[in-house]
Amino acid sequence: MSQPAYVAQDKAEKAPGEVDEIDQDFSSSDDTLTAIIVADHQHDIKLRTMSWQKAAWLLAGEQVCLAIMAQSWSLSVLGWVPGILTMLVAGALFWITSITMHKFIMKHPQIMDICDFGYYAFGKSRIAYTFTGFMLLANNILLIGFHILTGAKILNTLSDHSLCTVVFSVIVMLMGIVMSAPRTLHHVSFMSMFSAACMGVSILLFLIFAGTEKAPLYGYNGNYPTDGPVRTYAFPLPGTTWVACMNAVLNITFLWVPQILFPTFISEMERPQDFPKSLAVLAGISAVLFIVPPAIGFRYLGQYATAPAFGSLGVVAYKKASFAFVIVPTVVIAVIYANVSAKFIYCRIIMRQSRHAHSNTVIGWAVWGLTMVVIWILAFVFSEVVPSMGDFLSLLGAAFDSFFGFIFFAVAYWQLHRQDLFSGPRRAIMTAVHVLVLCCGLFLLGPGLYAAVEAIIADYSGGTAPAFSCANAAI
């Protein structure tokens, strides 16, 4: 993998209006940002066109997802007190680390993605850039694969397994390739509006159905009432293993840690300074949707809660009606991850500073389309050959979210404030908070990774589905 394009760029090959990398201080970053935006607006394909409102929709479209419906299961493992406390702490740390990330990017406005962020945060290290690039692609492609598999589950559920599951996966993949055609996130943000709205309808229907039906259908410990009447509890039930609790925490963390995409979102805003406004909108939506629906789901499903919670509904028609709307966010969120991944490969590895990277040329569009097809095919293969995508998502959460949600931003905070870490009470408190952020990241990377691996081993010992299976994947 190559070094950052702006580091390797030869001045003689520089596009008109392109700016050199500057070791600027904070006071000069505004001028650098202005120059970058002016240069971008001279291109045929303009990236920096999103308003903060469009960015807010993009954030909501990426965050309001099926993972919300797995949180009732997390509460069923952890109980009310540890579960809600974990959600609140995760939400607070999400806000703090996102603001730190934004401040760091404002100091280095030439940052275009999380790989550039890692490059600067770790002292302009090419090793950090390469390592982050690998993690970006691995994380995103596996997540796209997870969404392909989820789409196949939805189609299986709605059609009563009318076709082979592999065929459904191919259908979802083809839908994703077509919807991934836009090269700017400005256009993708329009899809995000419908994505968030559809997920909202799905959640609302689930809450209505869970509250009106007499009892859930089943849980992981058997059909209702095998495990007794529905009940909730303040703390984990006796016999709950440490691995189960850790995986429930990882499940919550995975939902609250989307920052791997944020630098790319900010780099396509016309006024990156306004990102905190977009973030505030997302935080408000997340505070409600990430806590209230899971809590209501746990109240009505109790120990029978599954992930996703739709699977616990007792009436098949209820399950299908609420689960059907999830197909839109499933594909749109995968499109967002595909766009960020393709942009990294296309602009930083293939095209670099070529005019095709930002022009409406046949070569440019052909390479963009081919890059997107390759990404979706790789994701499709992973979705079919990985026996348990859920376990591998826990592995991703431990291995990657530990860096992209915590460690990177603790290091960035140190880079921003290493001269005044304890200059006053407020700064000292924020320094202590970022030490906690670093500890959380290291905890996820250590014990969290161990728990994820143990869960994978346990599932493998019980047998696994064959690759490219036609077996019914309905919930």
Short mmCIF file of C-alpha atoms in Angstrom, two decimals:
data_model
loop_
_atom_site.label_atom_id
_atom_site.label_comp_id
_atom_site.label_asym_id
_atom_site.label_seq_id
_atom_site.Cartn_x
_atom_site.Cartn_y
_atom_site.Cartn_z
CA MET A 1 0.00 0.00 0.00
CA SER A 2 1.36 3.42 -0.91
CA GLN A 3 2.00 6.36 1.38
CA PRO A 4 -0.50 9.25 1.50
CA ALA A 5 -0.97 10.81 -1.91
CA TYR A 6 -0.26 14.31 -0.67
CA VAL A 7 3.09 13.13 0.74
CA ALA A 8 4.22 11.39 -2.42
CA GLN A 9 2.86 14.04 -4.79
CA ASP A 10 5.36 15.59 -7.14
CA LYS A 11 4.89 19.33 -7.46
CA ALA A 12 5.36 19.10 -11.21
CA GLU A 13 2.35 16.79 -11.47
CA LYS A 14 0.18 18.82 -9.17
CA ALA A 15 -3.31 19.64 -10.37
CA PRO A 16 -4.17 23.35 -10.72
CA GLY A 17 -5.06 24.81 -7.36
CA GLU A 18 -3.73 21.78 -5.44
CA VAL A 19 -2.06 22.70 -2.17
CA ASP A 20 1.16 21.34 -0.76
CA GLU A 21 1.25 19.63 2.60
CA ILE A 22 2.03 22.23 5.24
CA ASP A 23 3.29 21.65 8.74
CA GLN A 24 0.90 24.31 9.85
CA ASP A 25 -0.06 25.38 13.35
CA PHE A 26 -3.67 25.78 14.36
CA SER A 27 -3.84 29.46 13.32
CA SER A 28 -2.97 28.69 9.69
CA SER A 29 -5.36 25.76 9.26
CA ASP A 30 -8.25 28.01 8.14
CA ASP A 31 -6.21 29.32 5.20
CA THR A 32 -5.17 25.77 4.28
CA LEU A 33 -8.78 24.59 4.41
CA THR A 34 -9.92 27.48 2.21
CA ALA A 35 -7.25 26.63 -0.36
CA ILE A 36 -8.26 22.95 -0.34
CA ILE A 37 -11.94 23.80 -0.87
CA VAL A 38 -11.13 26.22 -3.70
CA ALA A 39 -9.01 23.54 -5.39
CA ASP A 40 -11.79 20.95 -5.01
CA HIS A 41 -14.40 23.25 -6.55
CA GLN A 42 -12.28 23.56 -9.71
CA HIS A 43 -12.76 19.85 -10.44
CA ASP A 44 -15.52 18.29 -12.55
CA ILE A 45 -16.51 16.05 -9.65
CA LYS A 46 -16.68 18.20 -6.54
CA LEU A 47 -16.44 16.30 -3.26
CA ARG A 48 -16.74 19.13 -0.73
CA THR A 49 -20.41 19.93 -1.34
CA MET A 50 -22.29 18.59 1.69
CA SER A 51 -24.05 20.98 4.03
CA TRP A 52 -24.13 20.14 7.72
CA GLN A 53 -27.78 19.12 7.29
CA LYS A 54 -26.85 16.62 4.55
CA ALA A 55 -24.00 15.36 6.72
CA ALA A 56 -26.45 14.88 9.60
CA TRP A 57 -28.68 12.74 7.36
CA LEU A 58 -25.65 10.74 6.25
CA LEU A 59 -24.64 10.15 9.87
CA ALA A 60 -28.19 9.14 10.80
CA GLY A 61 -28.45 6.84 7.79
CA GLU A 62 -25.22 5.11 8.78
CA GLN A 63 -26.03 4.86 12.49
CA VAL A 64 -29.76 4.07 12.53
CA CYS A 65 -29.32 0.43 11.68
CA LEU A 66 -30.27 -3.14 12.48
CA ALA A 67 -27.73 -3.27 15.32
CA ILE A 68 -30.22 -1.27 17.41
CA MET A 69 -32.44 -4.34 17.42
CA ALA A 70 -29.65 -6.43 18.97
CA GLN A 71 -29.45 -4.27 22.07
CA SER A 72 -32.41 -5.92 23.80
CA TRP A 73 -30.36 -9.12 23.75
CA SER A 74 -27.44 -7.25 25.32
CA LEU A 75 -29.74 -6.09 28.12
CA SER A 76 -30.99 -9.64 28.59
CA VAL A 77 -27.41 -10.75 29.20
CA LEU A 78 -26.21 -7.82 31.32
CA GLY A 79 -29.42 -6.84 33.09
CA TRP A 80 -30.79 -3.31 33.54
CA VAL A 81 -28.02 -1.73 35.60
CA PRO A 82 -24.83 -2.82 33.79
CA GLY A 83 -26.63 -2.67 30.42
CA ILE A 84 -27.98 0.88 30.66
CA LEU A 85 -24.77 2.06 32.33
CA THR A 86 -22.71 0.63 29.45
CA MET A 87 -24.97 2.40 26.92
CA LEU A 88 -24.67 5.76 28.73
CA VAL A 89 -20.88 5.52 29.08
CA ALA A 90 -20.51 4.43 25.44
CA GLY A 91 -22.65 7.39 24.34
CA ALA A 92 -20.68 9.91 26.42
CA LEU A 93 -17.34 8.61 25.16
CA PHE A 94 -18.68 8.62 21.59
CA TRP A 95 -19.44 12.35 21.84
CA ILE A 96 -16.11 13.23 23.50
CA THR A 97 -13.95 11.23 21.09
CA SER A 98 -15.86 12.55 18.05
CA ILE A 99 -15.28 16.16 19.15
CA THR A 100 -11.58 15.41 19.71
CA MET A 101 -11.42 13.87 16.24
CA HIS A 102 -13.03 16.97 14.70
CA LYS A 103 -10.60 19.34 16.46
CA PHE A 104 -7.66 17.27 15.23
CA ILE A 105 -8.96 17.34 11.66
CA MET A 106 -9.45 21.10 11.86
CA LYS A 107 -5.78 21.37 12.75
CA HIS A 108 -4.88 19.12 9.80
CA PRO A 109 -7.61 19.95 7.23
CA GLN A 110 -5.89 17.96 4.47
CA ILE A 111 -7.04 14.76 6.21
CA MET A 112 -9.32 12.89 3.80
CA ASP A 113 -9.98 9.61 5.63
CA ILE A 114 -9.16 7.62 8.75
CA CYS A 115 -5.84 6.55 7.19
CA ASP A 116 -4.69 10.17 6.98
CA PHE A 117 -5.89 10.61 10.56
CA GLY A 118 -3.69 7.72 11.69
CA TYR A 119 -0.78 9.11 9.69
CA TYR A 120 -0.88 12.46 11.53
CA ALA A 121 -1.93 11.16 14.95
CA PHE A 122 1.06 8.84 15.09
CA GLY A 123 3.62 11.44 14.06
CA LYS A 124 3.36 11.23 10.25
CA SER A 125 4.10 7.53 10.29
CA ARG A 126 3.88 5.62 7.00
CA ILE A 127 3.56 2.41 9.02
CA ALA A 128 0.49 3.83 10.79
CA TYR A 129 -0.97 4.89 7.43
CA THR A 130 -0.48 1.43 5.90
CA PHE A 131 -1.77 -0.37 9.00
CA THR A 132 -4.85 1.87 9.15
CA GLY A 133 -5.50 1.36 5.44
CA PHE A 134 -5.51 -2.40 5.92
CA MET A 135 -7.88 -2.14 8.90
CA LEU A 136 -10.18 0.23 7.01
CA LEU A 137 -10.59 -2.17 4.10
CA ALA A 138 -10.84 -5.30 6.26
CA ASN A 139 -13.43 -3.72 8.55
CA ASN A 140 -15.54 -2.23 5.77
CA ILE A 141 -15.52 -5.21 3.42
CA LEU A 142 -16.49 -7.60 6.22
CA LEU A 143 -19.27 -5.21 7.27
CA ILE A 144 -20.56 -5.06 3.70
CA GLY A 145 -20.52 -8.86 3.71
CA PHE A 146 -22.53 -8.85 6.92
CA HIS A 147 -25.13 -6.60 5.28
CA ILE A 148 -25.32 -8.91 2.25
CA LEU A 149 -26.00 -11.81 4.61
CA THR A 150 -28.57 -9.73 6.51
CA GLY A 151 -30.31 -8.83 3.26
CA ALA A 152 -30.49 -12.52 2.38
CA LYS A 153 -32.01 -13.23 5.82
CA ILE A 154 -34.68 -10.59 5.24
CA LEU A 155 -35.59 -11.96 1.80
CA ASN A 156 -35.63 -15.51 3.21
CA THR A 157 -37.96 -14.42 6.01
CA LEU A 158 -40.35 -12.51 3.77
CA SER A 159 -40.54 -15.20 1.07
CA ASP A 160 -40.57 -18.25 3.36
CA HIS A 161 -37.29 -19.35 1.77
CA SER A 162 -38.61 -19.40 -1.78
CA LEU A 163 -35.09 -19.39 -3.26
CA CYS A 164 -31.64 -20.65 -2.33
CA THR A 165 -30.01 -18.29 0.20
CA VAL A 166 -27.01 -17.80 -2.11
CA VAL A 167 -29.38 -16.49 -4.79
CA PHE A 168 -30.80 -13.97 -2.32
CA SER A 169 -27.26 -12.91 -1.43
CA VAL A 170 -26.48 -12.35 -5.11
CA ILE A 171 -29.63 -10.24 -5.47
CA VAL A 172 -28.59 -8.04 -2.52
CA MET A 173 -25.06 -7.75 -3.93
CA LEU A 174 -26.36 -6.61 -7.33
CA MET A 175 -28.66 -4.06 -5.66
CA GLY A 176 -25.67 -2.73 -3.75
CA ILE A 177 -23.48 -2.42 -6.83
CA VAL A 178 -26.14 -0.41 -8.67
CA MET A 179 -26.79 1.88 -5.69
CA SER A 180 -23.04 2.43 -5.20
CA ALA A 181 -22.66 4.23 -8.53
CA PRO A 182 -22.54 7.82 -7.09
CA ARG A 183 -18.99 8.98 -6.42
CA THR A 184 -19.88 11.65 -3.85
CA LEU A 185 -21.39 11.24 -0.40
CA HIS A 186 -23.60 14.25 -1.16
CA HIS A 187 -25.66 11.98 -3.41
CA VAL A 188 -25.52 9.06 -1.00
CA SER A 189 -26.94 11.31 1.75
CA PHE A 190 -30.26 11.40 -0.12
CA MET A 191 -30.49 7.62 0.23
CA SER A 192 -29.69 7.96 3.93
CA MET A 193 -32.86 9.97 4.53
CA PHE A 194 -35.01 7.06 3.36
CA SER A 195 -32.77 4.55 5.12
CA ALA A 196 -33.17 6.21 8.54
CA ALA A 197 -36.92 6.65 7.98
CA CYS A 198 -37.41 2.98 7.06
CA MET A 199 -35.43 1.81 10.09
CA GLY A 200 -37.52 4.11 12.26
CA VAL A 201 -40.75 2.57 10.91
CA SER A 202 -39.33 -0.91 11.50
CA ILE A 203 -38.47 -0.10 15.12
CA LEU A 204 -41.87 1.47 15.73
CA LEU A 205 -43.70 -1.55 14.34
CA PHE A 206 -41.60 -3.88 16.46
CA LEU A 207 -42.40 -1.93 19.63
CA ILE A 208 -46.13 -1.98 18.84
CA PHE A 209 -46.13 -5.71 18.10
CA ALA A 210 -43.97 -6.63 21.11
CA GLY A 211 -46.31 -4.68 23.37
CA THR A 212 -49.55 -6.11 21.98
CA GLU A 213 -48.79 -9.81 21.56
CA LYS A 214 -49.37 -12.12 24.54
CA ALA A 215 -45.92 -13.70 24.65
CA PRO A 216 -42.71 -13.98 22.60
CA LEU A 217 -42.17 -16.97 20.33
CA TYR A 218 -38.78 -18.18 21.50
CA GLY A 219 -35.40 -17.27 22.96
CA TYR A 220 -31.95 -18.81 22.89
CA ASN A 221 -32.89 -21.04 25.85
CA GLY A 222 -35.96 -22.51 24.14
CA ASN A 223 -39.51 -21.75 23.03
CA TYR A 224 -41.82 -19.83 25.32
CA PRO A 225 -42.53 -20.76 28.13
CA THR A 226 -39.59 -23.21 28.34
CA ASP A 227 -37.54 -20.68 30.32
CA GLY A 228 -40.45 -19.57 32.48
CA PRO A 229 -42.56 -16.39 32.30
CA VAL A 230 -41.02 -13.29 30.74
CA ARG A 231 -39.00 -11.45 33.37
CA THR A 232 -36.44 -8.67 33.58
CA TYR A 233 -33.65 -8.30 36.10
CA ALA A 234 -31.19 -5.68 37.34
CA PHE A 235 -28.02 -7.75 37.01
CA PRO A 236 -26.87 -10.79 34.98
CA LEU A 237 -28.68 -14.01 35.79
CA PRO A 238 -26.81 -16.72 37.72
CA GLY A 239 -24.77 -18.85 35.35
CA THR A 240 -24.11 -16.05 32.85
CA THR A 241 -20.53 -16.42 31.67
CA TRP A 242 -17.93 -13.68 31.48
CA VAL A 243 -17.59 -14.34 27.73
CA ALA A 244 -21.35 -13.75 27.23
CA CYS A 245 -21.19 -10.49 29.20
CA MET A 246 -18.16 -9.31 27.27
CA ASN A 247 -19.83 -10.06 23.94
CA ALA A 248 -22.91 -8.12 25.07
CA VAL A 249 -20.64 -5.15 25.86
CA LEU A 250 -18.97 -5.50 22.45
CA ASN A 251 -22.42 -5.53 20.86
CA ILE A 252 -23.22 -2.17 22.51
CA THR A 253 -19.80 -0.74 21.68
CA PHE A 254 -20.11 -1.77 18.03
CA LEU A 255 -23.27 0.32 17.73
CA TRP A 256 -21.73 3.42 19.30
CA VAL A 257 -18.40 3.40 17.40
CA PRO A 258 -18.85 4.58 13.78
CA GLN A 259 -15.93 7.04 13.71
CA ILE A 260 -13.99 5.05 11.13
CA LEU A 261 -16.10 6.85 8.49
CA PHE A 262 -16.25 10.31 10.07
CA PRO A 263 -13.02 11.75 8.58
CA THR A 264 -14.29 10.91 5.08
CA PHE A 265 -17.66 12.51 5.88
CA ILE A 266 -15.95 15.67 7.14
CA SER A 267 -13.70 15.82 4.07
CA GLU A 268 -16.79 16.09 1.85
CA MET A 269 -18.45 18.90 3.79
CA GLU A 270 -18.40 22.37 2.27
CA ARG A 271 -17.87 23.77 5.77
CA PRO A 272 -16.13 21.12 7.90
CA GLN A 273 -16.29 23.58 10.79
CA ASP A 274 -20.03 22.78 11.03
CA PHE A 275 -19.55 19.07 11.70
CA PRO A 276 -20.38 19.45 15.45
CA LYS A 277 -23.89 20.54 14.39
CA SER A 278 -24.32 17.33 12.41
CA LEU A 279 -22.87 15.38 15.31
CA ALA A 280 -25.33 16.99 17.74
CA VAL A 281 -28.25 15.86 15.57
CA LEU A 282 -26.86 12.32 15.49
CA ALA A 283 -26.25 12.33 19.25
CA GLY A 284 -29.85 13.36 19.89
CA ILE A 285 -31.23 10.64 17.62
CA SER A 286 -28.86 8.03 19.04
CA ALA A 287 -29.63 8.88 22.67
CA VAL A 288 -33.27 8.02 22.01
CA LEU A 289 -33.05 5.12 19.54
CA PHE A 290 -30.07 3.33 21.08
CA ILE A 291 -31.60 3.17 24.56
CA VAL A 292 -35.42 3.51 24.54
CA PRO A 293 -36.42 0.81 21.96
CA PRO A 294 -33.95 -1.76 23.38
CA ALA A 295 -35.25 -1.06 26.89
CA ILE A 296 -38.87 -1.51 25.78
CA GLY A 297 -37.88 -4.66 23.88
CA PHE A 298 -36.23 -6.10 26.99
CA ARG A 299 -39.29 -5.18 29.06
CA TYR A 300 -41.59 -7.27 26.82
CA LEU A 301 -39.18 -10.02 25.72
CA GLY A 302 -37.08 -10.41 28.86
CA GLN A 303 -34.81 -13.45 28.84
CA TYR A 304 -36.31 -14.49 25.49
CA ALA A 305 -34.71 -11.56 23.63
CA THR A 306 -32.76 -12.56 20.51
CA ALA A 307 -30.47 -10.61 18.21
CA PRO A 308 -32.15 -9.11 16.25
CA ALA A 309 -35.19 -8.84 18.48
CA PHE A 310 -37.58 -9.39 15.54
CA GLY A 311 -36.82 -13.11 15.84
CA SER A 312 -38.52 -13.27 19.24
CA LEU A 313 -41.90 -12.01 18.03
CA GLY A 314 -44.58 -14.64 18.45
CA VAL A 315 -46.80 -13.81 15.45
CA VAL A 316 -45.17 -14.53 12.09
CA ALA A 317 -47.06 -11.70 10.37
CA TYR A 318 -45.69 -9.26 12.98
CA LYS A 319 -42.16 -10.49 12.39
CA LYS A 320 -42.41 -10.10 8.62
CA ALA A 321 -44.13 -6.69 8.74
CA SER A 322 -41.51 -5.13 11.03
CA PHE A 323 -38.47 -6.89 9.52
CA ALA A 324 -39.41 -6.00 5.92
CA PHE A 325 -38.46 -2.31 6.25
CA VAL A 326 -34.91 -3.25 7.32
CA ILE A 327 -33.96 -4.12 3.72
CA VAL A 328 -33.53 -0.42 2.90
CA PRO A 329 -31.03 0.49 5.66
CA THR A 330 -29.29 -2.85 5.15
CA VAL A 331 -28.38 -2.00 1.56
CA VAL A 332 -27.87 1.77 2.04
CA ILE A 333 -25.48 1.38 4.98
CA ALA A 334 -23.46 -1.13 2.96
CA VAL A 335 -23.37 1.43 0.13
CA ILE A 336 -21.92 4.05 2.50
CA TYR A 337 -19.16 1.66 3.61
CA ALA A 338 -18.53 0.69 0.00
CA ASN A 339 -18.22 4.35 -1.04
CA VAL A 340 -15.62 5.09 1.65
CA SER A 341 -13.67 1.92 0.81
CA ALA A 342 -13.77 2.50 -2.94
CA LYS A 343 -12.72 6.12 -2.51
CA PHE A 344 -9.63 5.04 -0.57
CA ILE A 345 -8.64 2.45 -3.20
CA TYR A 346 -9.58 4.65 -6.15
CA CYS A 347 -8.04 7.96 -5.06
CA ARG A 348 -5.10 6.80 -2.96
CA ILE A 349 -3.91 3.60 -4.61
CA ILE A 350 -5.09 3.54 -8.25
CA MET A 351 -5.67 7.06 -9.56
CA ARG A 352 -3.74 9.09 -6.99
CA GLN A 353 -3.24 12.56 -8.55
CA SER A 354 -4.47 11.61 -12.03
CA ARG A 355 -7.09 13.92 -13.55
CA HIS A 356 -9.38 10.88 -13.84
CA ALA A 357 -9.72 10.86 -10.04
CA HIS A 358 -11.89 13.98 -10.10
CA SER A 359 -13.10 14.25 -13.71
CA ASN A 360 -15.99 12.82 -15.72
CA THR A 361 -13.84 10.66 -17.99
CA VAL A 362 -14.60 7.23 -19.41
CA ILE A 363 -11.50 5.82 -17.73
CA GLY A 364 -12.40 7.43 -14.42
CA TRP A 365 -15.93 6.07 -14.32
CA ALA A 366 -14.88 2.65 -15.62
CA VAL A 367 -12.22 2.25 -12.92
CA TRP A 368 -14.64 3.50 -10.26
CA GLY A 369 -17.26 0.96 -11.36
CA LEU A 370 -14.72 -1.87 -11.50
CA THR A 371 -13.41 -0.96 -8.03
CA MET A 372 -16.93 -1.03 -6.62
CA VAL A 373 -17.72 -4.39 -8.27
CA VAL A 374 -14.56 -5.96 -6.82
CA ILE A 375 -15.41 -4.67 -3.31
CA TRP A 376 -18.94 -6.09 -3.42
CA ILE A 377 -17.78 -9.43 -4.81
CA LEU A 378 -15.17 -9.77 -2.06
CA ALA A 379 -17.83 -8.91 0.52
CA PHE A 380 -20.18 -11.49 -1.01
CA VAL A 381 -17.50 -14.19 -0.77
CA PHE A 382 -16.84 -13.34 2.88
CA SER A 383 -20.57 -13.43 3.63
CA GLU A 384 -20.78 -16.96 2.24
CA VAL A 385 -17.59 -18.57 3.55
CA VAL A 386 -17.48 -17.13 7.10
CA PRO A 387 -19.57 -19.56 9.19
CA SER A 388 -20.83 -17.04 11.75
CA MET A 389 -20.78 -13.39 10.71
CA GLY A 390 -22.17 -12.38 14.11
CA ASP A 391 -19.13 -13.79 15.91
CA PHE A 392 -16.80 -12.16 13.42
CA LEU A 393 -18.51 -8.82 14.03
CA SER A 394 -17.63 -9.21 17.72
CA LEU A 395 -14.09 -9.91 16.58
CA LEU A 396 -14.16 -6.77 14.44
CA GLY A 397 -15.51 -4.76 17.36
CA ALA A 398 -12.67 -5.88 19.60
CA ALA A 399 -9.84 -5.71 17.05
CA PHE A 400 -10.82 -2.59 15.08
CA ASP A 401 -13.23 -0.53 17.20
CA SER A 402 -10.64 -0.54 19.97
CA PHE A 403 -8.46 1.56 17.65
CA PHE A 404 -11.05 3.54 15.65
CA GLY A 405 -13.32 4.28 18.60
CA PHE A 406 -10.84 4.82 21.40
CA ILE A 407 -7.05 4.50 20.99
CA PHE A 408 -6.73 6.77 17.93
CA PHE A 409 -8.57 9.61 19.63
CA ALA A 410 -6.68 9.32 22.91
CA VAL A 411 -3.46 9.66 20.89
CA ALA A 412 -4.93 12.58 18.90
CA TYR A 413 -5.88 14.34 22.15
CA TRP A 414 -2.29 13.97 23.36
CA GLN A 415 -1.01 15.44 20.09
CA LEU A 416 -3.37 18.42 20.45
CA HIS A 417 -2.68 19.16 24.11
CA ARG A 418 0.67 17.63 25.04
CA GLN A 419 1.92 21.08 26.06
CA ASP A 420 -1.01 21.81 28.38
CA LEU A 421 -2.42 18.49 29.58
CA PHE A 422 -2.96 19.82 33.11
CA SER A 423 -3.06 23.58 32.52
CA GLY A 424 -6.37 24.01 34.39
CA PRO A 425 -9.19 22.08 36.08
CA ARG A 426 -11.18 21.60 32.87
CA ARG A 427 -8.14 20.50 30.87
CA ALA A 428 -7.09 18.12 33.64
CA ILE A 429 -10.58 16.55 33.66
CA MET A 430 -10.54 16.11 29.88
CA THR A 431 -7.07 14.59 30.09
CA ALA A 432 -8.33 12.11 32.67
CA VAL A 433 -11.31 11.28 30.44
CA HIS A 434 -9.01 10.57 27.50
CA VAL A 435 -6.86 8.35 29.71
CA LEU A 436 -10.10 6.44 30.38
CA VAL A 437 -10.72 6.36 26.61
CA LEU A 438 -7.28 4.83 26.09
CA CYS A 439 -7.91 2.25 28.84
CA CYS A 440 -11.25 1.31 27.26
CA GLY A 441 -9.54 0.79 23.92
CA LEU A 442 -6.82 -1.38 25.45
CA PHE A 443 -9.45 -3.36 27.38
CA LEU A 444 -11.39 -4.08 24.17
CA LEU A 445 -8.15 -5.01 22.41
CA GLY A 446 -7.14 -7.41 25.20
CA PRO A 447 -9.95 -9.12 27.18
CA GLY A 448 -12.50 -8.11 24.55
CA LEU A 449 -10.58 -9.81 21.77
CA TYR A 450 -10.15 -12.90 23.95
CA ALA A 451 -13.90 -13.09 24.59
CA ALA A 452 -14.68 -12.74 20.88
CA VAL A 453 -12.27 -15.55 19.99
CA GLU A 454 -13.73 -17.77 22.73
CA ALA A 455 -17.24 -17.21 21.32
CA ILE A 456 -16.05 -18.19 17.84
CA ILE A 457 -14.41 -21.37 19.20
CA ALA A 458 -17.59 -22.29 21.08
CA ASP A 459 -19.76 -21.84 17.99
CA TYR A 460 -17.37 -23.83 15.81
CA SER A 461 -17.45 -26.72 18.27
CA GLY A 462 -21.19 -27.00 17.70
CA GLY A 463 -20.83 -27.38 13.94
CA THR A 464 -20.95 -24.77 11.21
CA ALA A 465 -22.87 -24.19 8.04
CA PRO A 466 -21.07 -25.09 4.80
CA ALA A 467 -19.83 -22.37 2.47
CA PHE A 468 -22.30 -21.09 -0.15
CA SER A 469 -25.14 -22.91 1.58
CA CYS A 470 -28.71 -22.91 0.30
CA ALA A 471 -30.02 -23.53 3.81
CA ASN A 472 -32.86 -21.35 5.08
CA ALA A 473 -31.39 -18.27 6.79
CA ALA A 474 -34.72 -16.76 7.90
CA ILE A 475 -35.02 -15.49 11.47
#
